[in-house]
Coordinates of C-alpha atoms and ligand atoms in Angstrom, one line a residue:
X1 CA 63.8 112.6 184.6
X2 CA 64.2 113.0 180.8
X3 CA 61.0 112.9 178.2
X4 CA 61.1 111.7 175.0
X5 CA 58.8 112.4 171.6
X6 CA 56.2 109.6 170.4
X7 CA 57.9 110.8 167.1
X8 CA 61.1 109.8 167.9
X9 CA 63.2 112.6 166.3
X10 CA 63.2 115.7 169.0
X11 CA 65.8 116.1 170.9
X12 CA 65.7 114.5 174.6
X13 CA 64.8 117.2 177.1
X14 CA 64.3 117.2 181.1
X15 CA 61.4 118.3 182.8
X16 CA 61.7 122.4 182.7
X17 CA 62.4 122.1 178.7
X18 CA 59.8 119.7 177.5
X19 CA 57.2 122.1 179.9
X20 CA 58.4 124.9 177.7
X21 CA 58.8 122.9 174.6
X22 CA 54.8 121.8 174.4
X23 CA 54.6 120.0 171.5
X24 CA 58.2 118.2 170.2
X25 CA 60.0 119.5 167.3
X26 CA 59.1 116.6 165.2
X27 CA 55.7 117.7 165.4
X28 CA 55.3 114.9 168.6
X29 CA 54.2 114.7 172.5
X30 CA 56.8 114.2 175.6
X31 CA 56.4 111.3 177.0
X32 CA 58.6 110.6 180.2
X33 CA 61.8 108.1 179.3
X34 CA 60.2 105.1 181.7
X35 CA 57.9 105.6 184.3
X36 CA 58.0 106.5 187.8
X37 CA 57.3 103.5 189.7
X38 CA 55.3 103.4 193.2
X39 CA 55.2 100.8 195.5
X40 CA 52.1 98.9 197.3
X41 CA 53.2 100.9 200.4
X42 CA 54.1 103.8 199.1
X43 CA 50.7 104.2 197.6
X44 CA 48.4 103.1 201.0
X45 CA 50.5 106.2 202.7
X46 CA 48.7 108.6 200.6
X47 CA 45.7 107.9 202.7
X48 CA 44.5 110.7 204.8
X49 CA 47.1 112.9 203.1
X50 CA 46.0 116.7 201.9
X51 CA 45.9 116.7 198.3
X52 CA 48.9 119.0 197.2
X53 CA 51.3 116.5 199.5
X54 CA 50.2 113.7 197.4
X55 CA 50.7 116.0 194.1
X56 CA 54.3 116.9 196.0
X57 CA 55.2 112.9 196.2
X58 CA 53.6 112.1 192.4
X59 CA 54.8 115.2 190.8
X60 CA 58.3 115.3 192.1
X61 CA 59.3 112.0 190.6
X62 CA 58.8 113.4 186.6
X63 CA 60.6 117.1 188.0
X64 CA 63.8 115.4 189.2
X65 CA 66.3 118.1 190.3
X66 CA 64.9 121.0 187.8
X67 CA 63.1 122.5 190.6
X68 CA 64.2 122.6 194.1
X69 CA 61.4 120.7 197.0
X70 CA 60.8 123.9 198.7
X71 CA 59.6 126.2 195.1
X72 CA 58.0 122.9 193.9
X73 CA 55.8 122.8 197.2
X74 CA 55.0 126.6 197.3
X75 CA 54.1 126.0 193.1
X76 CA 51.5 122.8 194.1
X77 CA 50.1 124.7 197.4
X78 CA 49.4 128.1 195.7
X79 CA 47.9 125.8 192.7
X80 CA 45.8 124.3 194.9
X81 CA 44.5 127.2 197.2
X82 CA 41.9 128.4 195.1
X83 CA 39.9 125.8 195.1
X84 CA 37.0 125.9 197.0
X85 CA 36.7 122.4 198.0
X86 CA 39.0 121.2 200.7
X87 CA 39.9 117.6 199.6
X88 CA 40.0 119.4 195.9
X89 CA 38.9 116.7 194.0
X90 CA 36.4 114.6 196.7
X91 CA 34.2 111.8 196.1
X92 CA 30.4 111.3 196.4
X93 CA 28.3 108.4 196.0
X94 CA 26.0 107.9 193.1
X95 CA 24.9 104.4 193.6
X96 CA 26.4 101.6 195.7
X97 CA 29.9 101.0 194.7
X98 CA 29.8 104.0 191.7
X99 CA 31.1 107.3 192.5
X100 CA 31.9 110.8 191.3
X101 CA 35.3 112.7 191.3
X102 CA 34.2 115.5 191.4
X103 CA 36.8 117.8 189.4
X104 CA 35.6 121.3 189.4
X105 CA 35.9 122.9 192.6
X106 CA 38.5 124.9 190.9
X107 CA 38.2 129.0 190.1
X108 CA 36.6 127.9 186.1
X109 CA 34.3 124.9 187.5
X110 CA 35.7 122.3 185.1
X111 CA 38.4 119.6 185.9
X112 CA 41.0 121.7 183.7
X113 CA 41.8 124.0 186.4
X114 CA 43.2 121.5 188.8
X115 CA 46.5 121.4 186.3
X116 CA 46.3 124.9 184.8
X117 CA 46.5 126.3 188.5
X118 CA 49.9 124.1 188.3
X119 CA 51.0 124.7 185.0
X120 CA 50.4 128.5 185.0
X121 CA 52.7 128.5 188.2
X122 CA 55.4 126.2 187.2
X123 CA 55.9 127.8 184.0
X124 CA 56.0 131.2 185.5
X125 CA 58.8 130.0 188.2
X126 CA 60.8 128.5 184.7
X127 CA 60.6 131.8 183.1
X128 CA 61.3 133.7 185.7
X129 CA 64.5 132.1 186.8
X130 CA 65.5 132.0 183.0
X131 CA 65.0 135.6 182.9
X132 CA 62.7 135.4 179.8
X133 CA 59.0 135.7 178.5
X134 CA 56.7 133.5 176.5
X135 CA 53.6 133.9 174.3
X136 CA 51.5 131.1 175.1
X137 CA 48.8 129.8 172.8
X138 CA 45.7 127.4 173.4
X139 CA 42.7 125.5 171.1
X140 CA 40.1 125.2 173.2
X141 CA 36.0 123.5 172.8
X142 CA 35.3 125.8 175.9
X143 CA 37.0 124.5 179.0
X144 CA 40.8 124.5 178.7
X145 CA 40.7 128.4 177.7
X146 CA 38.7 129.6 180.7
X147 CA 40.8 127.6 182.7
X148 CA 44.3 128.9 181.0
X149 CA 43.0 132.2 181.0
X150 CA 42.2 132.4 184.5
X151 CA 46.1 131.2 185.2
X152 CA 47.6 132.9 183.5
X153 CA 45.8 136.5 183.6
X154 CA 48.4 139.0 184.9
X155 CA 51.5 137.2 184.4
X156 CA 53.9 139.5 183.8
X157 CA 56.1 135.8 181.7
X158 CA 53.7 135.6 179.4
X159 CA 50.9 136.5 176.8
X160 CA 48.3 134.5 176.3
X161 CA 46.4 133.7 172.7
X162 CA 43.3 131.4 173.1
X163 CA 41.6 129.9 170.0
X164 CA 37.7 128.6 170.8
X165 CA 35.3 128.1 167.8
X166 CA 33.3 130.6 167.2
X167 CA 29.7 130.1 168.6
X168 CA 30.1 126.4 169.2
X169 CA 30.9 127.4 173.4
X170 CA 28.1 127.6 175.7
X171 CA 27.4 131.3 176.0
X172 CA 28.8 130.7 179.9
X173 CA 32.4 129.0 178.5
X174 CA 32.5 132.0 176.2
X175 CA 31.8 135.1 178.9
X176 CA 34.8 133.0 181.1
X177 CA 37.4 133.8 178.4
X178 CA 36.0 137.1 176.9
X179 CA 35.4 138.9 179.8
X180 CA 39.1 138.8 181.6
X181 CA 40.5 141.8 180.1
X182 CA 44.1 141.9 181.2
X183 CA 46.7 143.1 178.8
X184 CA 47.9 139.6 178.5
X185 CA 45.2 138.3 177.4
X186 CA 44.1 137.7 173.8
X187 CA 40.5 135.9 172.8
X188 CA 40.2 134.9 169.4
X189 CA 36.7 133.2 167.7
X190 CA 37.8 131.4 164.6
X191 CA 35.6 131.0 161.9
X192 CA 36.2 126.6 162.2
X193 CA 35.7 123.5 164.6
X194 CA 37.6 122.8 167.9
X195 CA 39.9 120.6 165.6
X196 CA 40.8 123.6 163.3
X197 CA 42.1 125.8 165.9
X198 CA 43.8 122.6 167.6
X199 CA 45.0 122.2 164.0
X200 CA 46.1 126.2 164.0
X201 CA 48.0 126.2 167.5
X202 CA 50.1 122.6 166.1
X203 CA 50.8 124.3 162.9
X204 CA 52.7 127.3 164.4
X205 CA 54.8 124.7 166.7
X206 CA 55.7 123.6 163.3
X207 CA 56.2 126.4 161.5
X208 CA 60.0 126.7 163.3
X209 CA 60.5 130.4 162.4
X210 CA 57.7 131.9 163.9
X211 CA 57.7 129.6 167.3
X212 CA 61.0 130.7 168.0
X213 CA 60.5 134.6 167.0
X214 CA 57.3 134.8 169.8
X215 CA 59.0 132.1 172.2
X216 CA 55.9 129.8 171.6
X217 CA 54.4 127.6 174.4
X218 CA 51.7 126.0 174.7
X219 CA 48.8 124.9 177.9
X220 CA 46.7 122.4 175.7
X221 CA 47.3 118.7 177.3
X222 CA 49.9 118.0 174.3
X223 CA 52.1 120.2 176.9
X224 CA 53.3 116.5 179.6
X225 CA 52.7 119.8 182.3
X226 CA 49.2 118.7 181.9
X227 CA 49.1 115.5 182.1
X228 CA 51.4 115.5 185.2
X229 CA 49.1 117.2 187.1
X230 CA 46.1 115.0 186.4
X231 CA 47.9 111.8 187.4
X232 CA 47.2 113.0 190.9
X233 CA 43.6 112.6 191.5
X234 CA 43.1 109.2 190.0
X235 CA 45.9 108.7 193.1
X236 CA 43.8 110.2 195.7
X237 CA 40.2 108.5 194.6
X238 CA 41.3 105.4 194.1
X239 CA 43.6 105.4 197.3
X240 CA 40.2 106.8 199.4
X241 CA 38.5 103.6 198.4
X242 CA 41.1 101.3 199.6
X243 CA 43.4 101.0 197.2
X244 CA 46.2 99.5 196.3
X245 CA 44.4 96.6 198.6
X246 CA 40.8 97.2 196.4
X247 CA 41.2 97.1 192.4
X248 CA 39.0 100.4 191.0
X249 CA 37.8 101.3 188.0
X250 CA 37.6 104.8 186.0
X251 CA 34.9 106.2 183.2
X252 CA 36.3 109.3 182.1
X253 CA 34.1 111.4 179.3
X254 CA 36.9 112.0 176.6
X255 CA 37.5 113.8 173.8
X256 CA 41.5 115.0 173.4
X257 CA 42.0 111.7 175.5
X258 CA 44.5 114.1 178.2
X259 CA 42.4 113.0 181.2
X260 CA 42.1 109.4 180.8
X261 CA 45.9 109.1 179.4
X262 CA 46.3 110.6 183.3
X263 CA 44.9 107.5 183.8
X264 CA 46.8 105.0 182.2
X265 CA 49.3 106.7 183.4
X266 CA 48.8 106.2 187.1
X267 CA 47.9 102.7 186.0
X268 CA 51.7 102.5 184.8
X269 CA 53.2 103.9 187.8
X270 CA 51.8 101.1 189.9
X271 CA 48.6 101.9 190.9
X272 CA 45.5 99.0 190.2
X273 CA 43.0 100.2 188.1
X274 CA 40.5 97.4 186.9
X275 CA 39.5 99.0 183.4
X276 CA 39.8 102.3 182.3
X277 CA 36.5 103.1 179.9
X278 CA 36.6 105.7 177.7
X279 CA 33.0 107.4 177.2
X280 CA 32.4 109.4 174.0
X281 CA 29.4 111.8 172.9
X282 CA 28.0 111.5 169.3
X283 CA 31.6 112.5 168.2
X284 CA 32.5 108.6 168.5
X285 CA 36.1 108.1 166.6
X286 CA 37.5 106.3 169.7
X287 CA 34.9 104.0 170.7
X288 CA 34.7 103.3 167.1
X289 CA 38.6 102.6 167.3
X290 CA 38.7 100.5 169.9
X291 CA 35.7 98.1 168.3
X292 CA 37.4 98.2 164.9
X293 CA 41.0 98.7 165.1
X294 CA 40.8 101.7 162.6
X295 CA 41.2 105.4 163.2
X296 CA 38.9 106.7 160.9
X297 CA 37.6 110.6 160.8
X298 CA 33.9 111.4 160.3
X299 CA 33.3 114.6 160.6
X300 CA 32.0 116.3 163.7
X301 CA 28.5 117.1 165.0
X302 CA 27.8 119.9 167.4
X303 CA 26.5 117.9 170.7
X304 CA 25.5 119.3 174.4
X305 CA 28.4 118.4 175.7
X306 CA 30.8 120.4 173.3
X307 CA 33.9 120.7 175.0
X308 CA 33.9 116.8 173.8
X309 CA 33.4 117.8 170.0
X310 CA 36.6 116.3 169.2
X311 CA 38.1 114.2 166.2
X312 CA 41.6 114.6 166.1
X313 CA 42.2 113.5 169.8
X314 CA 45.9 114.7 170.6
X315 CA 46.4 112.1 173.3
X316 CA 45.7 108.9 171.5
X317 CA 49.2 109.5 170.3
X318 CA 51.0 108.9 173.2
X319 CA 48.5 105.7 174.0
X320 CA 49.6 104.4 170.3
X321 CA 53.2 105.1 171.3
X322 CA 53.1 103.1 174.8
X323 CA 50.6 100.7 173.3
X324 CA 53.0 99.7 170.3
X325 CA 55.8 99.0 172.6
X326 CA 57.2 102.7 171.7
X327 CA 57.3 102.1 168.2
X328 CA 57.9 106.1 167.2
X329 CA 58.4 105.0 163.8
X330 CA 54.9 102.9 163.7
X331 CA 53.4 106.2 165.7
X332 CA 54.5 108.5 162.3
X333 CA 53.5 106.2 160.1
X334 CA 50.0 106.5 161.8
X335 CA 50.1 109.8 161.9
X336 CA 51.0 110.6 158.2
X337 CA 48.4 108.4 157.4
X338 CA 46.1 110.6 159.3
X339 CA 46.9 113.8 157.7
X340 CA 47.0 112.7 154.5
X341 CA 43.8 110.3 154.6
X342 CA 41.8 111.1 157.5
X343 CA 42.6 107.6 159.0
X344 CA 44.9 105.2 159.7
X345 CA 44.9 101.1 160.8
X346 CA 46.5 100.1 164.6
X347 CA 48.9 97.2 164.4
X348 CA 47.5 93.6 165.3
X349 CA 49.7 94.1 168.9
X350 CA 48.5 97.6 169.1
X351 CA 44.9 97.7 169.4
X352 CA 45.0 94.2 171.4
X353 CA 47.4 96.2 173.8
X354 CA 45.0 98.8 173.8
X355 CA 42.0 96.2 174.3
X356 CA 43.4 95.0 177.4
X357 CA 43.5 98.4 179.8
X358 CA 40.5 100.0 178.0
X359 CA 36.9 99.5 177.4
X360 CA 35.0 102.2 175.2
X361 CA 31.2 103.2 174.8
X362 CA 29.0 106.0 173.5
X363 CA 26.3 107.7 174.8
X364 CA 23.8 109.5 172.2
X365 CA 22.2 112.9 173.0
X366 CA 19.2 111.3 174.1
X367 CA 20.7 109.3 176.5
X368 CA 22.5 112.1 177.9
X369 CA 19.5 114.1 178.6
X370 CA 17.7 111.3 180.4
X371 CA 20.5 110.2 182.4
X372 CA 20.8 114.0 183.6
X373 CA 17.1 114.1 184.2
X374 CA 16.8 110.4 185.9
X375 CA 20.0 111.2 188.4
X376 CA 18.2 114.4 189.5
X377 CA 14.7 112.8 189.9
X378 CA 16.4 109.9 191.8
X379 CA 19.5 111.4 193.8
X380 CA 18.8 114.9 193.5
X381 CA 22.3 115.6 192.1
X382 CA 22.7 118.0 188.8
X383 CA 24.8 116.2 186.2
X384 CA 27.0 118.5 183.8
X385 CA 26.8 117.2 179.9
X386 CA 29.9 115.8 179.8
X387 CA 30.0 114.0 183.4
X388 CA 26.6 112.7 182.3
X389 CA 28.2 111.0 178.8
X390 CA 30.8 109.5 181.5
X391 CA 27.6 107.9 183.8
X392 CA 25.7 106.9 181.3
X393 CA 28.2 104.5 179.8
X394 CA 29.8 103.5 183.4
X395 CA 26.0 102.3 184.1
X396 CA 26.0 100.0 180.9
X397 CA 29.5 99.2 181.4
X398 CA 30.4 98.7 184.9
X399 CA 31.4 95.4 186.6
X400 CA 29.4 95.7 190.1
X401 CA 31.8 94.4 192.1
X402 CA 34.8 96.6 191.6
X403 CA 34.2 100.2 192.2
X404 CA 33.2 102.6 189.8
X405 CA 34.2 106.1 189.8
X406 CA 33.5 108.4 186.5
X407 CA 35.2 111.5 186.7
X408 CA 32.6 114.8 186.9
X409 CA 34.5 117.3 184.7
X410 CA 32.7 119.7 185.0
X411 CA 29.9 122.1 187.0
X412 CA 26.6 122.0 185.4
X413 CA 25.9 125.6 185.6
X414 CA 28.7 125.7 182.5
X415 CA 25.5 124.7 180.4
X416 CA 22.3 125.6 181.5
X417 CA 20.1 125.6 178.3
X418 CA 21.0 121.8 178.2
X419 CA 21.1 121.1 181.8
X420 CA 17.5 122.8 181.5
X421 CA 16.3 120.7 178.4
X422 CA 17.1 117.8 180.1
X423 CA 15.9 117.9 183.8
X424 CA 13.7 120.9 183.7
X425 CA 15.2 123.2 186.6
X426 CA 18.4 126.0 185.2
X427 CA 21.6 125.1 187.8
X428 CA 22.5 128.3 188.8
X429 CA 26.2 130.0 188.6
X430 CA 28.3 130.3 192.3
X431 CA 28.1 133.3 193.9
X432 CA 31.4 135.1 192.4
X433 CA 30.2 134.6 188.9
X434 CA 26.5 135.8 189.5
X435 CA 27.4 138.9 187.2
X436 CA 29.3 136.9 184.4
X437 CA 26.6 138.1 182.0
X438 CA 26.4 141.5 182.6
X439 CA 30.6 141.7 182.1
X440 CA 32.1 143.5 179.4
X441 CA 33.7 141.5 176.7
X442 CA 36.6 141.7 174.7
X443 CA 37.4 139.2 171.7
X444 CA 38.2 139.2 167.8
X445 CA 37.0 137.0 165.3
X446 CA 39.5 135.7 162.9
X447 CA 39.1 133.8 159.7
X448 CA 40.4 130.2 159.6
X449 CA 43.8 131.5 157.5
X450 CA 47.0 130.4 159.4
X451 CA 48.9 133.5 158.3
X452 CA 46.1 135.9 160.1
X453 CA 46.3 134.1 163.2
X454 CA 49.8 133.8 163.3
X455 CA 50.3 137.5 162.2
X456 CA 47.6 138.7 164.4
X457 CA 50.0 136.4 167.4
X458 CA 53.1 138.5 166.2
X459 CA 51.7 141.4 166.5
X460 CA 50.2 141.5 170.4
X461 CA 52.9 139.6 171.9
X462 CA 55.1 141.1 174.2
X463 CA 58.1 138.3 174.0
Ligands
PLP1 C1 34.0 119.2 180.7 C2 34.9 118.3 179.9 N1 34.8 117.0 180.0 C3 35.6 116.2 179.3 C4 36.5 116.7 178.4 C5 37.4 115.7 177.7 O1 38.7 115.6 178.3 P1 39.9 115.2 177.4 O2 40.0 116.1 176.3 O3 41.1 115.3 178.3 O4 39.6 113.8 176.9 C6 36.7 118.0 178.2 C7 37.7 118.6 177.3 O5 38.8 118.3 177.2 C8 35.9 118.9 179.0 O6 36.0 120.2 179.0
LIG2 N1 37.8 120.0 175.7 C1 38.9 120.8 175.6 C2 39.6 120.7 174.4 C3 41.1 120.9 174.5 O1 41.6 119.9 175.3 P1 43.0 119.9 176.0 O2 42.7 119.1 177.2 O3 43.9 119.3 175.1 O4 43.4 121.3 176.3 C4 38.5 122.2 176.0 O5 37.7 122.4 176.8 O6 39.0 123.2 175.5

């Protein structure tokens, strides 16, 4: 399997390279060249099947021969070992025909561990075999660093450099990145947004120099290692509720649009998904898009569901690549057009493309709180922030006869103070991170100044 850049002027790498790569040289994402294709049978055999044998059968087809079956079965089992929910990802019943995926069973408690605990492995095995190390850097709202972090801790491959913005993490997302103190790990609070360090980490992919002095890599879902992984449990659900022979539908809360591009992805490889709705917080640039047909930056606003505090959602990219018949010239343009003016118009054929696989909504902070606190007074069942953005909008939105499921990123004891606001009662931490606030921290707060980060990178790295 070869992948390609939405830009249009990388070079063409296979699996191994572009999971190394991260971003493309041109400053693009790796998209695979066509995609995999499963057929109506193919995909009812994935009933009854254990998890990591259906990520074996999906994630195989994009490896090709770069890793041999047996080291790409022992990667997906060890990824999926430490969850501590047998089926993984299972399903539970909201309301008649909607459903949870629930998506963070895994060591962090939010749905980005079920393809760190992949990518942390399979990058590992790359290195390894290659002989060589990597510094690896992240932007993260809260969720994506805790869960690299807790991959990647101890590696003896790599060195790991995780942006967050300072004080806009829950106090809980924070302690899960400062408190793991291994000598590969490096926490830095910058004085900016979620979109300035995303900003920082794709500046020094481009800054060619310095990401080939430190070997740079990176675990954001720009990296297709991401992606790959999350392909899987739209799979499984949708396979548990009697698909391919039942059409299903997905909400997914978005903000760097990596988990619901899984999504369209899966829809792409064969498997019949209905709609695929995208549910924003207050930070509302795609639902926005998808009503006007223009990209157009606002500014953000802190929410209760900040991992979502998102405006430069990395992801859209490779939807506006697929979407405009893999136009990589249309996709710069776009772009450009973004960076220089905070905005850019889709194409006629683009956002009617887009129109046709997704529906897109918004749910305010008041909404938020009272679907948490109606779904625990009803069903006794804790929504997280961000899961509740996704079931508020899949209620307004939802056709009743096809299945529902929204996608539960992440454990509610992430965010008590607004879990707490909302529905009255604190949700409580699992057992093994009862002490998380008594841990010692380790972190340093940089300015927003490209050259300190990257020096401070230089520096620590052990590549
Ligand atoms: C808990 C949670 N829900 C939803 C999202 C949005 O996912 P994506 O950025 O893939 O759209 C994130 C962050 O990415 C998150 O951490
Ligand atoms: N919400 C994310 C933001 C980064 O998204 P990613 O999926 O591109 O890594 C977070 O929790 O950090």
């Amino acid at each position: 399997m070869q992948f390609v850049s939405t830009r249009g002027q990388a070079p063409i790498l296979g699996f191994s390279d572009a999971i190394l790569a991260g971003l493309a040289a041109d400053g693009g994402l790796y998209v695979p060249r066509e995609w995999p294709q499963f057929t109506a049978a193919e995909i009812a055999a994935f009933a009854g099947k254990r998890y990591p044998d259906v990520a074996f059968a999906i994630i195989s087809r994009f490896v090709g021969d770069d890793i041999g079956a047996d080291a790409l079965k022992s990667i997906i089992d060890g990824a999926y070992s430490p969850f501590r929910h047998v089926s993984v990802a299972p399903l539970n019943e909201l309301s008649p025909n909607h459903f949870l995926l629930e998506l963070f069973h895994g060591p962090t408690l939010a749905f980005k561990d079920v393809a760190m605990q992949f990518l942390s492995r399979v990058m590992d095995h790359i290195l390894s075999e290659r002989g060589l190390r990597a510094t690896i850097v992240g932007a993260t709202s809260g969720d994506t660093g805790s869960a690299a972090i807790e991959a990647f801790r101890g590696r003896d491959t790599t060195d790991i450099f995780i942006l967050h913005p300072q004080g806009r993490t829950s106090p809980v997302q924070r302690l899960q990145m400062t408190t793991v103190l291994d000598a590969n790990v490096h926490n830095i609070a910058l004085e900016g947004t979620f979109d300035d360090c995303q900003n920082s980490v794709k500046a020094m992919f481009n800054n060619h120099q310095f990401r080939d002095n430190v070997r740079l890599s990176g675990v954001n879902s720009i990296n297709w290692g991401r992606i790959v992984a999350q392909i899987v449990y739209y799979f499984t659900a949708a396979v548990s509720l009697g698909s391919p022979s039942r059409r299903v539908s997905f909400t997914v809360p978005t903000g760097n649009f990596g988990d619901i591009f899984a999504g369209y992805a899966a829809k792409r490889m064969g498997l019949p998904i209905d709609r695929l709705v995208i549910a924003t917080n207050a930070n509302d640039i795609l639902a926005r898009t998808l009503k006007n047909g223009r990209y157009e930056m606002a500014g953000v606003h802190p929410t209760i569901s900040p991992s979502m505090d998102i405006e430069i959602s990395s992801n859209f990219e490779r939807l506006l690549f697929e979407a405009s018949g893999r136009d990589a010239k249309a996709v710069l343009a776009m772009m450009n057009s973004l960076k220089q003016s905070s905005g850019f118009a889709l194409p006629e054929n683009t956002i009617a493309a887009i129109r046709a696989d997704f529906a897109a909504a918004t749910s305010d902070e008041a909404a938020t709180k009272s679907v948490i606190a109606s779904i625990f007074r009803e069903n006794g069942y804790t929504l997280d922030p961000h899961t509740a953005v996704g079931v508020q909008v899949a209620q307004r939105l939802r056709d009743p006869m096809v299945p529902m499921i929204t996608l539960a990123t992440a454990h509610p004891a992430k965010f008590p103070a607004a879990v707490k606001e909302a529905m009255g009662v604190e949700p409580s931490l699992p057992l093994w991170l009862a002490d998380l606030h008594q841990r010692p921290e380790r972190l340093s707060v940089l300015a927003n100044d490209q050259k300190a980060v990257e020096d401070f990178i230089a520096t620590r790295t052990r590549v």
